[in-house]
CSV table of C-alpha atoms in Angstrom, one decimal:
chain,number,residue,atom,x,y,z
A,1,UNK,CA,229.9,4.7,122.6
A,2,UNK,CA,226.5,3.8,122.1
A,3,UNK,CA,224.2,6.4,119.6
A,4,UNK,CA,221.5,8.2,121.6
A,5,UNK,CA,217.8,7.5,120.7
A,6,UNK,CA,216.4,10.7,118.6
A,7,UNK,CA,212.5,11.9,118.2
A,8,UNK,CA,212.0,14.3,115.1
A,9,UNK,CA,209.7,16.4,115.5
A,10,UNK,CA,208.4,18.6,112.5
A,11,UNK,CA,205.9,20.8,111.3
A,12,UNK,CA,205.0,19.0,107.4
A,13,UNK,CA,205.6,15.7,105.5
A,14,UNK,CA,208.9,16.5,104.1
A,15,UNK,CA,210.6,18.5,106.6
A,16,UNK,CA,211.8,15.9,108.2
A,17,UNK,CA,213.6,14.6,104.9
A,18,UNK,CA,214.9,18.2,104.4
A,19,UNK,CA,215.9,19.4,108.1
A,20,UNK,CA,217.1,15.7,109.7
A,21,UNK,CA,217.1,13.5,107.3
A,22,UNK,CA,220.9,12.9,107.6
A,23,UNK,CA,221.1,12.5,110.8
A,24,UNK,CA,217.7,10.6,111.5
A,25,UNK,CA,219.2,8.1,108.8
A,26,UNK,CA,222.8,8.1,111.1
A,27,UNK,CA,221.5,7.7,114.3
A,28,UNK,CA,218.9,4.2,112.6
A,29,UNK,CA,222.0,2.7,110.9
A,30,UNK,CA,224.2,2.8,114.3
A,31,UNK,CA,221.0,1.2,116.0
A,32,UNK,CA,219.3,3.7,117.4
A,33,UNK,CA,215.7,4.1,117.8
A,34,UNK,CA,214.8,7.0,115.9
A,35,UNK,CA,210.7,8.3,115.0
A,36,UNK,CA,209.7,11.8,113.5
A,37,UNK,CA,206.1,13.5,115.0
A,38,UNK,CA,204.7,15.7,112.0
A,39,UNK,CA,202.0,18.4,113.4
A,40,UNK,CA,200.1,18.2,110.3
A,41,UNK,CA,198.3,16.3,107.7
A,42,UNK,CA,195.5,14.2,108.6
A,43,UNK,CA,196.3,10.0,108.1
A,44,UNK,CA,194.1,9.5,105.3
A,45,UNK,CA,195.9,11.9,102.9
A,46,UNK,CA,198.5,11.2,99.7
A,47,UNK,CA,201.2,12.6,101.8
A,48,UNK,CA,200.8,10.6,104.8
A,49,UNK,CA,201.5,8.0,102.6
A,50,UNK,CA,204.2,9.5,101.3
A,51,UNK,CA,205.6,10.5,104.9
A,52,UNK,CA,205.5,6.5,105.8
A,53,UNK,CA,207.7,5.7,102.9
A,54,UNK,CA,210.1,8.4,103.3
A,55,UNK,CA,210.6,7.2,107.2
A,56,UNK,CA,211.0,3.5,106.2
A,57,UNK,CA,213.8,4.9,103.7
A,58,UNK,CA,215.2,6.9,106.5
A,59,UNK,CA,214.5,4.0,109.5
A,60,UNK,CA,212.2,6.0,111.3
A,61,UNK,CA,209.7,3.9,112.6
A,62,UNK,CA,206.1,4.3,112.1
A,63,UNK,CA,204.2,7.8,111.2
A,64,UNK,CA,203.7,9.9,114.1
A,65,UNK,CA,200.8,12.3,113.4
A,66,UNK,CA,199.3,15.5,115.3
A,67,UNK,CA,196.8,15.5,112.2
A,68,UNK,CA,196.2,19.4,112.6
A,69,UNK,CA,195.8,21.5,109.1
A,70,UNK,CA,198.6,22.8,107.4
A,71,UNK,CA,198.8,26.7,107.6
A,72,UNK,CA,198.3,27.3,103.7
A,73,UNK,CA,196.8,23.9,103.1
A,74,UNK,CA,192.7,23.9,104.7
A,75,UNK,CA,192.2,20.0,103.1
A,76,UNK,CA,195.3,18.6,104.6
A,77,UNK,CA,193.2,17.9,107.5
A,78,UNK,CA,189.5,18.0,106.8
A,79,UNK,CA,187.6,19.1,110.2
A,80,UNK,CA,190.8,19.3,112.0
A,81,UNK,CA,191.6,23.2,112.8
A,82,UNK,CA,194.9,24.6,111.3
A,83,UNK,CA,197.8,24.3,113.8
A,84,UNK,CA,198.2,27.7,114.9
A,85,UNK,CA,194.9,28.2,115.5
A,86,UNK,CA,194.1,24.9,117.6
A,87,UNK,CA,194.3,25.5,121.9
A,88,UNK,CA,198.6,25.4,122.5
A,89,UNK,CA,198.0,23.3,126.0
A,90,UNK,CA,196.1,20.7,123.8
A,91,UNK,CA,199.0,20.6,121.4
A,92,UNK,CA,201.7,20.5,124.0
A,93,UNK,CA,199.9,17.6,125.5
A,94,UNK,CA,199.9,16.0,122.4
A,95,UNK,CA,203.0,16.1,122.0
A,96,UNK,CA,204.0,15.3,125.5
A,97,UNK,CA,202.1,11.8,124.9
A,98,UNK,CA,204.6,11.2,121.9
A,99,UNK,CA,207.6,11.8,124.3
A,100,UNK,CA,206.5,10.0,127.1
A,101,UNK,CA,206.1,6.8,125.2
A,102,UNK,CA,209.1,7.3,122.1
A,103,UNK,CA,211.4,8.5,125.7
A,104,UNK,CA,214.0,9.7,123.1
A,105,UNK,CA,217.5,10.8,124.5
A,106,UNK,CA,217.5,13.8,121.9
A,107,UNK,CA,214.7,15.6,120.3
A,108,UNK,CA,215.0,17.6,117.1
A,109,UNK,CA,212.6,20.1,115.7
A,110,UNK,CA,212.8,23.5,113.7
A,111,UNK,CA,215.0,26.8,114.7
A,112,UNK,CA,212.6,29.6,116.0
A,113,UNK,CA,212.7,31.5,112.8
A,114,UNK,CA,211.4,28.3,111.5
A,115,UNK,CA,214.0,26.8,109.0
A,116,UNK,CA,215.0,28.9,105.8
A,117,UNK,CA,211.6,29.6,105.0
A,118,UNK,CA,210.1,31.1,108.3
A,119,UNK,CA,206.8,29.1,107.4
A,120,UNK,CA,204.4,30.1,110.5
A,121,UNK,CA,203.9,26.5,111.2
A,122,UNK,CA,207.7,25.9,111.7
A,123,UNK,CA,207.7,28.5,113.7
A,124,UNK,CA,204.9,27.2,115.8
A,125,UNK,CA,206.0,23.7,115.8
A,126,UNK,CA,209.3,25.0,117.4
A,127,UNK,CA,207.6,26.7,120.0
A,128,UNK,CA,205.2,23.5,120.9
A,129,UNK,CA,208.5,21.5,121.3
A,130,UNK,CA,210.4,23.5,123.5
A,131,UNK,CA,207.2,23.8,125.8
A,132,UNK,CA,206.4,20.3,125.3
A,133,UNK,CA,210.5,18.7,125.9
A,134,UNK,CA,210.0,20.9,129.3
A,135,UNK,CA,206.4,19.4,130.7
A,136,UNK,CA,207.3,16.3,129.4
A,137,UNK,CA,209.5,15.7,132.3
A,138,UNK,CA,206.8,17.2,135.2
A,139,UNK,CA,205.4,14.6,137.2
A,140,UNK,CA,202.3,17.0,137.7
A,141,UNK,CA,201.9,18.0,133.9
A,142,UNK,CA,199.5,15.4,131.6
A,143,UNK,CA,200.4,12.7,134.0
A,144,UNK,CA,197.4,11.0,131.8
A,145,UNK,CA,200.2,11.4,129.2
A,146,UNK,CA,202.1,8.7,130.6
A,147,UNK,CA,205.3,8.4,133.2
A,148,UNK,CA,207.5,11.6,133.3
A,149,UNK,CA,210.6,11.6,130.8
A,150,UNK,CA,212.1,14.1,129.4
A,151,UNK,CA,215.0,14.4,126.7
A,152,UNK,CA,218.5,15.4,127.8
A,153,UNK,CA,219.0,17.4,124.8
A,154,UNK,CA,217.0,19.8,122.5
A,155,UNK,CA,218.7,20.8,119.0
A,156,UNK,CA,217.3,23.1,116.7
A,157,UNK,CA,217.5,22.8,112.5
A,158,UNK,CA,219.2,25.5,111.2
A,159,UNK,CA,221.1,27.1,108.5
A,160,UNK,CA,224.0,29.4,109.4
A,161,UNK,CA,224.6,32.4,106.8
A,162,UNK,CA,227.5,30.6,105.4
A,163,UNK,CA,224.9,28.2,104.0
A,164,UNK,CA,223.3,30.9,102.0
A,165,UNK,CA,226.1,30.7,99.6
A,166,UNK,CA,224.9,27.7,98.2
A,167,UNK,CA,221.0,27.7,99.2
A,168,UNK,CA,220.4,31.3,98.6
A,169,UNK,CA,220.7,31.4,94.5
A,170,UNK,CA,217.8,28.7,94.7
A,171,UNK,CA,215.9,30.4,97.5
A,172,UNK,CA,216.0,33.4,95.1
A,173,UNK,CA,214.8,31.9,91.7
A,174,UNK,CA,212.0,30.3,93.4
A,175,UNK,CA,211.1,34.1,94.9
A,176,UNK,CA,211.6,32.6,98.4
A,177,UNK,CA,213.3,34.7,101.2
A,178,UNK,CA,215.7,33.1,103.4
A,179,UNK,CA,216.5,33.2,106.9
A,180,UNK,CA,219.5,32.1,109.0
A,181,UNK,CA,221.6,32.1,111.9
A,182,UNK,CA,225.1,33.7,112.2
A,183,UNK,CA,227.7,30.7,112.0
A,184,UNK,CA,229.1,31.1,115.5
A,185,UNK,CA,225.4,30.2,116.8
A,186,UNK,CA,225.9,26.6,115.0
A,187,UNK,CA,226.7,23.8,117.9
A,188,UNK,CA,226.7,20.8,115.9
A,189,UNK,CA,228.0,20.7,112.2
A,190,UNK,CA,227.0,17.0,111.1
A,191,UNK,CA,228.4,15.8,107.7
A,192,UNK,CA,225.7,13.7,106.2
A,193,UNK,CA,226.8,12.7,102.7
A,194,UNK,CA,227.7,9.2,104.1
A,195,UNK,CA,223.9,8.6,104.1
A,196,UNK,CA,222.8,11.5,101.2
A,197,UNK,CA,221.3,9.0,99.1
A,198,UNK,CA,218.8,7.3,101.5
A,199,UNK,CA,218.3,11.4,102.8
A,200,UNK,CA,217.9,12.3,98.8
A,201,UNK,CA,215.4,8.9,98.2
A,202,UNK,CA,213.5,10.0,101.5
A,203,UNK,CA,213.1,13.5,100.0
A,204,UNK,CA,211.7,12.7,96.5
A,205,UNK,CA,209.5,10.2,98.1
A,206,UNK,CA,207.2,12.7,99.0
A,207,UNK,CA,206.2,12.7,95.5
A,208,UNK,CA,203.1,15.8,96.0
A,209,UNK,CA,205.8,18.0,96.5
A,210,UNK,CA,208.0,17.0,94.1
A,211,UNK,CA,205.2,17.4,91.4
A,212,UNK,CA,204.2,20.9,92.9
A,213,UNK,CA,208.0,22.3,92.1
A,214,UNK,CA,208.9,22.9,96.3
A,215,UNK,CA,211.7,22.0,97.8
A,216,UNK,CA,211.8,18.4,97.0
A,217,UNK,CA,210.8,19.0,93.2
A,218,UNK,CA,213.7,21.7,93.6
A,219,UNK,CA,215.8,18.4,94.2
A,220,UNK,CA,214.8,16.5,91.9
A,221,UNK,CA,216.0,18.7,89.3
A,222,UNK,CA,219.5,19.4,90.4
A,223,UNK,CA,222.4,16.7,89.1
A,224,UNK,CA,224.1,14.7,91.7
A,225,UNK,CA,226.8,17.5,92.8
A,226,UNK,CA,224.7,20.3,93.6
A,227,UNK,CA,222.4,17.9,95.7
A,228,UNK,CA,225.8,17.0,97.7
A,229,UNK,CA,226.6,20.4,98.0
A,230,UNK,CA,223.0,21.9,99.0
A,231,UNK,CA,221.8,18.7,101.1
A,232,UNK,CA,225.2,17.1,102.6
A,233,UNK,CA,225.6,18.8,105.8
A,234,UNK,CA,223.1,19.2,108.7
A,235,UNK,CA,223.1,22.1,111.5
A,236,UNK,CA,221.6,22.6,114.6
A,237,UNK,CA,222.0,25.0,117.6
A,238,UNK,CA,221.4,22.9,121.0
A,239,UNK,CA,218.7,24.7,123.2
A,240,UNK,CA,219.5,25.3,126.3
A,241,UNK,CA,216.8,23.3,128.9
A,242,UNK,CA,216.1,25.2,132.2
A,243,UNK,CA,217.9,22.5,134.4
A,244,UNK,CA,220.9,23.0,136.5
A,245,UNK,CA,222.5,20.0,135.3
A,246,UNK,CA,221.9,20.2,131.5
A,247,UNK,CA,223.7,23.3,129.7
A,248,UNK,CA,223.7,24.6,126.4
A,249,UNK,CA,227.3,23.8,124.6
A,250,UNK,CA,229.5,26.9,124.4
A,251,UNK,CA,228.4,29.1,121.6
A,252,UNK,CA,230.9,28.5,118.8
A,253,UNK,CA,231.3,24.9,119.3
A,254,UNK,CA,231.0,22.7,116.2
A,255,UNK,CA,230.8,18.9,116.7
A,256,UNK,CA,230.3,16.4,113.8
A,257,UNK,CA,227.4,14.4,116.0
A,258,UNK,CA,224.1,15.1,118.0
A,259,UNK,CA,225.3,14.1,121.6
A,260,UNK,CA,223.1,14.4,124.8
């Protein structure tokens, strides 16, 4: 059975690493086409570079930019107003665009809490996507965004609380709070530790935020078992698209793949 083509599609250079990076890497060495969108961070910036490298690492394809501001971050995108903040219809078209011409069979993006960390611009990068996965298939939405095509699935990163066994400790020190999904939510549990080390070099190629001491930095620091153990498995909840035809899996079902 042939691997379905996946688009990531994230909210910072280095969620992609941290959220998908297992399964981005998975899906490029079975042959897939696989490309991560990142909302922010203008093109001309240290971690756009960085975001290039970690993609090649992970066989991602070229950088994908939306080149809005980070949240916290006014110089990530100098000019460019933060995400939140800029008109939704012009990011949804955006992203649309991206869609249209990547025509992934599965897209990937943030939970609605917005990952572990409920950073507003997770939060508002999940909610672009799930508007965006819709129009893209509407003949009569952005049909300057190119031919209609939209993905058969939708999954969602996530944690469930089980996982806060091993990621809350960390979450902790670093005065984070944590937020997380009950376990039956999970749809697809994906063992990634086949591919951990390209996921790992991906992650401490974003070298700003390794030197800044957030998650990546956290990484760095850890020896090899405890990155196995906090970075090894990948979970996602599949999103349920409003088509009669393409239902959510049964809540409770845990599958070791991202299928369409």
């Amino acid at each position: 059975m042939s691997v379905p083509n996946l688009l990531g599609v994230f909210a910072h250079p280095d969620d992609e690493s941290l959220s998908a990076g297992g399964v981005l890497a998975r899906h490029a060495a079975a042959g897939a086409r696989t490309a991560v969108v990142t909302a922010t961070w203008a093109a001309d910036t240290p971690r756009a570079g960085e975001l290039a490298e970690a993609l090649r690492i992970l066989g991602a394809g070229r950088s994908r930019l939306l080149g809005y501001a980070d949240d916290r971050v006014p110089r990530s995108a100098p000019g460019r107003v933060r995400f939140r903040d800029a008109p939704l219809d012009e990011a949804v078209r955006q992203l649309v665009a991206s869609l249209r011409e990547f025509r992934p069979e599965i897209a990937v993006t943030h939970d609605a809490y917005g990952g572990l960390t409920g950073h507003p611009d997770h939060v508002h990068t999940h909610r672009v996507t799930v508007l965006a996965v819709e129009a893209a298939g509407l003949e009569r939405l952005y049909p300057e965004a190119g031919a209609p095509w939209r993905p058969s699935a939708l999954y969602l990163a996530t944690h469930p609380h089980s996982a806060l066994r091993v990621w809350g400790g960390h979450l902790a020190a670093a005065g984070k709070s944590s937020h997380s999904v009950p376990d039956e939510r999970i749809s697809a549990t994906v063992d990634v530790r086949p591919w951990l080390e390209r996921k790992i070099a991906a992650l401490l190629a974003h070298r700003t935020e390794v030197a800044r001491g957030a998650a990546p930095g956290l990484v760095a620091g850890l020896a090899e078992s405890e990155r196995a153990r906090l970075l090894g498995t990948e979970w996602f909840i599949r999103h349920s698209l409003h088509s009669p035809t393409l239902s959510a899996l049964p809540t409770g079902t845990v599958h070791t793949e991202l299928t369409v």
